PDB file of C-alpha atoms in Angstrom:
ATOM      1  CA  UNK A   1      73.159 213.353  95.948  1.00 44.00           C
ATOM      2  CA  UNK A   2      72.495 215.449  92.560  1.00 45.00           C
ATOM      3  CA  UNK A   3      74.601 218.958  93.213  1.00 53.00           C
ATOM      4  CA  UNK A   4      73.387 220.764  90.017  1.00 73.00           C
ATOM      5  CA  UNK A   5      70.141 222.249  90.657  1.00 82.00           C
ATOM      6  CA  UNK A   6      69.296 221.942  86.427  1.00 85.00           C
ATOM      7  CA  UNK A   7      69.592 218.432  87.379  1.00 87.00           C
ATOM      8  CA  UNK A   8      67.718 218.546  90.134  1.00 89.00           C
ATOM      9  CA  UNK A   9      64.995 220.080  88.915  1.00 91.00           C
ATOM     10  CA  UNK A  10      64.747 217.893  85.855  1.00 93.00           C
ATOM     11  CA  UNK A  11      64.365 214.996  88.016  1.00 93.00           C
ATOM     12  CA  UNK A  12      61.362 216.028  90.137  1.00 93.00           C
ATOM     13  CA  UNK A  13      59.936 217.466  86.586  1.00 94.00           C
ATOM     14  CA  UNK A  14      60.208 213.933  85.648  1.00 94.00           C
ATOM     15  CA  UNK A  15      59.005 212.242  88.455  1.00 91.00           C
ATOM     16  CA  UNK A  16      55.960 214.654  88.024  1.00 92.00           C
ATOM     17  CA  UNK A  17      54.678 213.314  85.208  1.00 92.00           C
ATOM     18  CA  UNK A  18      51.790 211.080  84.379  1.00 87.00           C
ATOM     19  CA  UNK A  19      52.424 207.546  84.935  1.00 83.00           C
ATOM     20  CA  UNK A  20      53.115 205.920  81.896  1.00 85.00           C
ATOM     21  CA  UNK A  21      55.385 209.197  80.944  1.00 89.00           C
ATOM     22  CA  UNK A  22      55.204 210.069  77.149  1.00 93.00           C
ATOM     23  CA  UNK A  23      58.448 209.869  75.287  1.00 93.00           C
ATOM     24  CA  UNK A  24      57.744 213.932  74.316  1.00 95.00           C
ATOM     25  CA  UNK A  25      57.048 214.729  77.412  1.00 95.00           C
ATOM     26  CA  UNK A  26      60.153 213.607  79.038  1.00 96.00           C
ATOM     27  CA  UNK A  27      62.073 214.541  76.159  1.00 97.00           C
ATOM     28  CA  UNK A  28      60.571 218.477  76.387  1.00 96.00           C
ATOM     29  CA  UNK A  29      61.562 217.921  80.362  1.00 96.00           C
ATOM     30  CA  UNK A  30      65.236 217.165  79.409  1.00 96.00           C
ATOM     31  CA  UNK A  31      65.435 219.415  76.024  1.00 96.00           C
ATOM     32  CA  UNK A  32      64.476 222.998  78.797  1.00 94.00           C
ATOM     33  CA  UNK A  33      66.587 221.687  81.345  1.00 93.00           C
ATOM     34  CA  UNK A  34      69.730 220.988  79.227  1.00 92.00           C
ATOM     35  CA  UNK A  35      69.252 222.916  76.033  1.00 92.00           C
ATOM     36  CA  UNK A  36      72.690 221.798  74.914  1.00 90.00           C
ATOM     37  CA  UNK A  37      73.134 218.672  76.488  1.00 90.00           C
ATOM     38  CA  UNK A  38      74.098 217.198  79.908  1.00 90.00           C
ATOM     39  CA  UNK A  39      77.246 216.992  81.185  1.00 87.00           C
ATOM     40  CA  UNK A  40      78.136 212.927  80.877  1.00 85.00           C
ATOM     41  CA  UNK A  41      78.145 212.985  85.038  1.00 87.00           C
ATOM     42  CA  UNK A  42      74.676 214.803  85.366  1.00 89.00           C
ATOM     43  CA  UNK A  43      72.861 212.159  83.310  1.00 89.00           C
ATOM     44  CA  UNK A  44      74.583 209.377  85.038  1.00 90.00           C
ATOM     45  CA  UNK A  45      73.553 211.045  88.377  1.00 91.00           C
ATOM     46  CA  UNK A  46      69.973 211.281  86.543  1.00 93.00           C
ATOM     47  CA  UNK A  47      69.541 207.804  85.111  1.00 92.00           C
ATOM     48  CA  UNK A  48      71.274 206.356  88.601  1.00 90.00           C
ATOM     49  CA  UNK A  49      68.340 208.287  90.396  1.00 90.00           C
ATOM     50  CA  UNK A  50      65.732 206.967  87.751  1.00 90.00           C
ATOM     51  CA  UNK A  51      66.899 203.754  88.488  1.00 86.00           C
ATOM     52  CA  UNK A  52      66.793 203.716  92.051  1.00 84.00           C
ATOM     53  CA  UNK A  53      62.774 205.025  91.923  1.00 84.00           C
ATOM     54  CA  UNK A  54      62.128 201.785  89.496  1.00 78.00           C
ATOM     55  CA  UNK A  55      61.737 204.452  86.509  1.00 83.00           C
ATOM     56  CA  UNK A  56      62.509 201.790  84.165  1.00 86.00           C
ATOM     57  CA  UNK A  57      60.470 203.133  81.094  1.00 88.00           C
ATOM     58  CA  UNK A  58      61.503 207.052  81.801  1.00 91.00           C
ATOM     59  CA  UNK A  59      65.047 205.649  82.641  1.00 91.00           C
ATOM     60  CA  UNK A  60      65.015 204.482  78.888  1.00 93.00           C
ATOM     61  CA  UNK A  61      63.659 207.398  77.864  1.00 94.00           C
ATOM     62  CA  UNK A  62      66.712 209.709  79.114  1.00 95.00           C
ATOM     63  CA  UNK A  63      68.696 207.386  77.174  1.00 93.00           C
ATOM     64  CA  UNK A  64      66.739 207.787  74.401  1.00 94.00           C
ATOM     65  CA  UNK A  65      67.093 211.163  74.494  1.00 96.00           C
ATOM     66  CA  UNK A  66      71.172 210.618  74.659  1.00 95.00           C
ATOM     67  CA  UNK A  67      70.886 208.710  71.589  1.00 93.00           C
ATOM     68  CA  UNK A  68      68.482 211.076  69.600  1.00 94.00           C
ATOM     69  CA  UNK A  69      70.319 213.633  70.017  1.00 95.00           C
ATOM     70  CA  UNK A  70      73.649 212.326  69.913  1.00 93.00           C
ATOM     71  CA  UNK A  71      75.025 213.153  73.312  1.00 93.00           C
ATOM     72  CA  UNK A  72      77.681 210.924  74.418  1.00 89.00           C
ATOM     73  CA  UNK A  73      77.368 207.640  76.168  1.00 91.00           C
ATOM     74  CA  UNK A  74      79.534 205.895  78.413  1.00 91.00           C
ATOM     75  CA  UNK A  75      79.864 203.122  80.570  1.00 90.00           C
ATOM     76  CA  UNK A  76      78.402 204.711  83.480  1.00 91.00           C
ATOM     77  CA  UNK A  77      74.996 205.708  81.893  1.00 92.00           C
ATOM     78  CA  UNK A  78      74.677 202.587  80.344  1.00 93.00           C
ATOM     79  CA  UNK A  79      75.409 200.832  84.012  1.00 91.00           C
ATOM     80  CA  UNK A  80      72.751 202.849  85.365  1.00 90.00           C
ATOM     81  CA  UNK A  81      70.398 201.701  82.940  1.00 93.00           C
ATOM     82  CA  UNK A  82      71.475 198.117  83.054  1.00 93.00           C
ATOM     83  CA  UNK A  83      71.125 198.687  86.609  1.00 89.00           C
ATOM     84  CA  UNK A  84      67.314 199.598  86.474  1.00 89.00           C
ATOM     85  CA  UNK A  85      66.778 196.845  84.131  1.00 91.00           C
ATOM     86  CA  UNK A  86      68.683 194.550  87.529  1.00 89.00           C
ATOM     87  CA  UNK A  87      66.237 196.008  89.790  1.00 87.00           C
ATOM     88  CA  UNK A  88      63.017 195.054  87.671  1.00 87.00           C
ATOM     89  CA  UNK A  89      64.336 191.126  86.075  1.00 88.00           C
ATOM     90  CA  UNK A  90      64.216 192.439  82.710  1.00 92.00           C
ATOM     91  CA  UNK A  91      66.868 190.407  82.048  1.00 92.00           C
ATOM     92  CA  UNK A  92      66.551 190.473  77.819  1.00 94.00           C
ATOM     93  CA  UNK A  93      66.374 194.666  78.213  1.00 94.00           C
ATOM     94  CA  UNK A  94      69.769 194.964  80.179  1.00 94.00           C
ATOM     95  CA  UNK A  95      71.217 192.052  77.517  1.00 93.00           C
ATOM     96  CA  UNK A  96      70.468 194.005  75.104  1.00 94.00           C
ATOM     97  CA  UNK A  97      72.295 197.304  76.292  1.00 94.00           C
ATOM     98  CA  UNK A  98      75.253 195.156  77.299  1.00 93.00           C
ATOM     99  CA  UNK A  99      74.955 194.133  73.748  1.00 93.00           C
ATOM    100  CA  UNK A 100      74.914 197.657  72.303  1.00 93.00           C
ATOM    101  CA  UNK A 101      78.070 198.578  74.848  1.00 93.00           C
ATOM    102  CA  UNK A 102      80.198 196.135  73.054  1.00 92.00           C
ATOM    103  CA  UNK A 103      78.928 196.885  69.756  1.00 92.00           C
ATOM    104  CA  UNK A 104      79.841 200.640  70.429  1.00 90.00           C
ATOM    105  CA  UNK A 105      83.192 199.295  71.808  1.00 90.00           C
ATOM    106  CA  UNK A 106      82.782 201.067  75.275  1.00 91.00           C
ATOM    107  CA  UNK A 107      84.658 199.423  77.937  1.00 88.00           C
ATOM    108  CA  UNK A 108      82.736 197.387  80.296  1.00 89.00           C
ATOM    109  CA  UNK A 109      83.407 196.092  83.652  1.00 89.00           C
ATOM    110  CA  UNK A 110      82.714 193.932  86.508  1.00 90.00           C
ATOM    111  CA  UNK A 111      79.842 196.164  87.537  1.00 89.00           C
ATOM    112  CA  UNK A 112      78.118 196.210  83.923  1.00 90.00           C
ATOM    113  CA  UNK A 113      78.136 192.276  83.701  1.00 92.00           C
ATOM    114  CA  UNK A 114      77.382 192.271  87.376  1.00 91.00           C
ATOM    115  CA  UNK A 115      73.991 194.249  87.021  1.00 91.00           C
ATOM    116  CA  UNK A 116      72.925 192.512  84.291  1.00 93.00           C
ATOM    117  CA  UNK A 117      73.458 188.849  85.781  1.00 92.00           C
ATOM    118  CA  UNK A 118      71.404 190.528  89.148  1.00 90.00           C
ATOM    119  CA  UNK A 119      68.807 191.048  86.086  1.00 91.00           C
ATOM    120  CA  UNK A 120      68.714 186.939  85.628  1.00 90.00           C
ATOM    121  CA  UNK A 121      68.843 186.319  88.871  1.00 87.00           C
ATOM    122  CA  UNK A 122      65.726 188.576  89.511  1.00 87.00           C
ATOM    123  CA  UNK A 123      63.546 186.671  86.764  1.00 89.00           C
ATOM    124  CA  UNK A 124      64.610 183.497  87.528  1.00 85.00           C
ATOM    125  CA  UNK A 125      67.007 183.076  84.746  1.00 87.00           C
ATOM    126  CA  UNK A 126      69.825 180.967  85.974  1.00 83.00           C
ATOM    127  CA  UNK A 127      71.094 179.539  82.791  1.00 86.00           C
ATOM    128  CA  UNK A 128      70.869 182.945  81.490  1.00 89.00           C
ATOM    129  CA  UNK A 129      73.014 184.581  84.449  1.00 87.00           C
ATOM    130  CA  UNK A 130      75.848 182.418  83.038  1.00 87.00           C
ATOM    131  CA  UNK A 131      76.035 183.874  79.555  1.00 89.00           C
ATOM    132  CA  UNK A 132      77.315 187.146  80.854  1.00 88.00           C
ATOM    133  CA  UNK A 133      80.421 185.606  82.634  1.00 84.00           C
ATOM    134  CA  UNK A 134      80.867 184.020  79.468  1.00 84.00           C
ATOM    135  CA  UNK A 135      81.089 187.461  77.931  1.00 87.00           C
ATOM    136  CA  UNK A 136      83.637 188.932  80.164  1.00 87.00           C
ATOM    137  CA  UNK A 137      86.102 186.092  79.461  1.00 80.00           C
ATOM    138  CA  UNK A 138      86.121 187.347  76.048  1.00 84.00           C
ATOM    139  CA  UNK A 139      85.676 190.930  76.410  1.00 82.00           C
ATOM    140  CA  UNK A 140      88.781 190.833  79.354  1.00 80.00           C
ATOM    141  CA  UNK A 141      86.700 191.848  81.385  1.00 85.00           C
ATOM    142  CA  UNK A 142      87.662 190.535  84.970  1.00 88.00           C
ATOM    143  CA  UNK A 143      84.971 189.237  87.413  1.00 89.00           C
ATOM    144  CA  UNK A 144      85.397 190.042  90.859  1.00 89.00           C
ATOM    145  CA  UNK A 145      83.405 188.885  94.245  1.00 89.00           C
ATOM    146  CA  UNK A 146      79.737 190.292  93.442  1.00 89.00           C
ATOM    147  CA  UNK A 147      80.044 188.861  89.923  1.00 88.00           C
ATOM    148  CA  UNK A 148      80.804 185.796  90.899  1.00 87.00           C
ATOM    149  CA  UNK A 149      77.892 186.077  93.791  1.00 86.00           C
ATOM    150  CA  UNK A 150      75.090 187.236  91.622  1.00 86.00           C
ATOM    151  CA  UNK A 151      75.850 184.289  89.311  1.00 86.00           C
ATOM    152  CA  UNK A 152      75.670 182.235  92.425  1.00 84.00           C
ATOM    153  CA  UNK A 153      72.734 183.719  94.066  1.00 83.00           C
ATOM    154  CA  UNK A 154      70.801 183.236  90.642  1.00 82.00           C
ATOM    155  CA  UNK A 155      71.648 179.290  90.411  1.00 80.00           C
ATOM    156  CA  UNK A 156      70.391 179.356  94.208  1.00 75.00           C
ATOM    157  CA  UNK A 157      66.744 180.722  93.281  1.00 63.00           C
ATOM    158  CA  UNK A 158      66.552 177.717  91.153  1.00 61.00           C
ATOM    159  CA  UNK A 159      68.080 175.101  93.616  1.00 65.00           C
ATOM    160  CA  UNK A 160      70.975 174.345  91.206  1.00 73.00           C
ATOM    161  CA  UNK A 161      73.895 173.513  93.294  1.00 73.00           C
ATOM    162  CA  UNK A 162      75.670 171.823  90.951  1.00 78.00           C
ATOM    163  CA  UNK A 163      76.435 174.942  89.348  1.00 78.00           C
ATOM    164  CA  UNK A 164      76.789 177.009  92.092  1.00 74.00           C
ATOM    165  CA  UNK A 165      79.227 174.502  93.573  1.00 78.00           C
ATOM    166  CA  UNK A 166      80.926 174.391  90.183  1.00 83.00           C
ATOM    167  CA  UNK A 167      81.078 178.826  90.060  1.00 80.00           C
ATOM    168  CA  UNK A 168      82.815 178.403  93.372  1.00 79.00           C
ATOM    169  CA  UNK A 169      85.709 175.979  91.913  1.00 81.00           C
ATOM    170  CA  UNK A 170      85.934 178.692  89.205  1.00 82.00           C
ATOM    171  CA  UNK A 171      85.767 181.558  91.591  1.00 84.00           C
ATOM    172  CA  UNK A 172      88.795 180.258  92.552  1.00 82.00           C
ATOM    173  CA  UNK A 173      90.809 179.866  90.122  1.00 85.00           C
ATOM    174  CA  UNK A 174      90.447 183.237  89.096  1.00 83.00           C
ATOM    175  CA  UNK A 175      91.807 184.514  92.255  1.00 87.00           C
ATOM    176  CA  UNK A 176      88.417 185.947  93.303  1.00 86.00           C
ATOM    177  CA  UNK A 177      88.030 185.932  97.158  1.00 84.00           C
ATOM    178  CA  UNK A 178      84.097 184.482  98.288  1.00 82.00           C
ATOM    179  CA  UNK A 179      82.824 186.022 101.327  1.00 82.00           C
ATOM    180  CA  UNK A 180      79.911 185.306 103.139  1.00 82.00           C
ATOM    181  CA  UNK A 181      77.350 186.349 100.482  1.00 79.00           C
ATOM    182  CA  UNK A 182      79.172 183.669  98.742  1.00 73.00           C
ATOM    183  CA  UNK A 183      78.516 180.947 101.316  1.00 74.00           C
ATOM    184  CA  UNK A 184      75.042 181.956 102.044  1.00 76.00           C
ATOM    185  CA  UNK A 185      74.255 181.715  98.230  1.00 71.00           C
ATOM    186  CA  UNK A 186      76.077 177.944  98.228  1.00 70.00           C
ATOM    187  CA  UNK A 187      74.144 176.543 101.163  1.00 71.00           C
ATOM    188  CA  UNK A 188      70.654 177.989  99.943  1.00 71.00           C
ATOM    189  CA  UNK A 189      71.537 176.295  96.605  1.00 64.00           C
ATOM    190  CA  UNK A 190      70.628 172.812  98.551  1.00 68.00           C
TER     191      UNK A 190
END
């Protein structure tokens, strides 16, 4: 739950605007409420809370905003983001902001890749949901169970077991425990 009331606030003033929100409008929202900048845990709460009311365009916006003006970004913003992007399959969108983490050398974890692989999984994009597992290999990035079962799930939308089967084997020998997401996600794959 959001404890500052600023950021409270600036949520329902969001959430109150016209549907599709102008860019100056949200950015007039955010300027009053934080007139010199957010702390880096009240726009995570924010864009989190965006995300989870499929705000995808405002939830850009706010980050937007970061950017304009400078603010700091870290890994938990951009999660959020990628997150929203997870919720909606826009696969390319969240991609891209994985893209722009490891361009801006910001760490990035098993819940980043995970989000965006949930993305490709949403639209259907099974060879695409492999790329980011790709990724963390060479950004040391270690996969853990819901990496592993994203990438899984999004092989099963598209019947490819082969894969799947073959995500298991590698599940494996990284040391990553399945559970029973894992299994479900194997036997829908057929």
């Amino acid at each position: 739950a959001i404890k500052d009331d600023r950021m409270q606030s600036c949520f329902h003033a969001l959430l109150c605007l016209k549907v599709p929100p102008q860019s100056n409008e949200v950015f007039a929202v955010l300027d009053q409420a934080f007139p010199e900048g957010p702390e880096p845990n009240s726009s995570t709460q924010l864009l989190s809370r965006l995300a989870r009311q499929f705000a995808l365009d405002m939830t850009f916006m706010v980050l937007s905003w970061h950017e304009t003006n400078k603010y700091e970004l870290n890994r938990y913003q951009y999660s959020a983001v990628i997150d929203a992007c997870a919720k909606t399959g826009m696969w390319a969108r969240a991609f891209t902001l994985v893209d722009t983490m490891l361009q801006s050398q910001l760490e990035t974890d098993a819940i980043t890749f995970s989000a965006a692989i949930s993305a490709c999984e949403k639209a259907g994009e099974w060879e695409k949901a492999l790329q980011p597992l790709r990724l963390m290999a060479r950004n040391k990035a270690e996969p853990n169970t819901i990496t592993f079962n994203a990438t899984t799930s999004a092989c099963r939308e598209d019947g490819k077991w082969e894969k799947a089967s073959r995500l298991c084997g590698v599940m494996a020998q990284c040391k990553v425990n399945s559970d029973a997401i894992t299994f479900n996600a194997m036997i829908s794959a057929y």
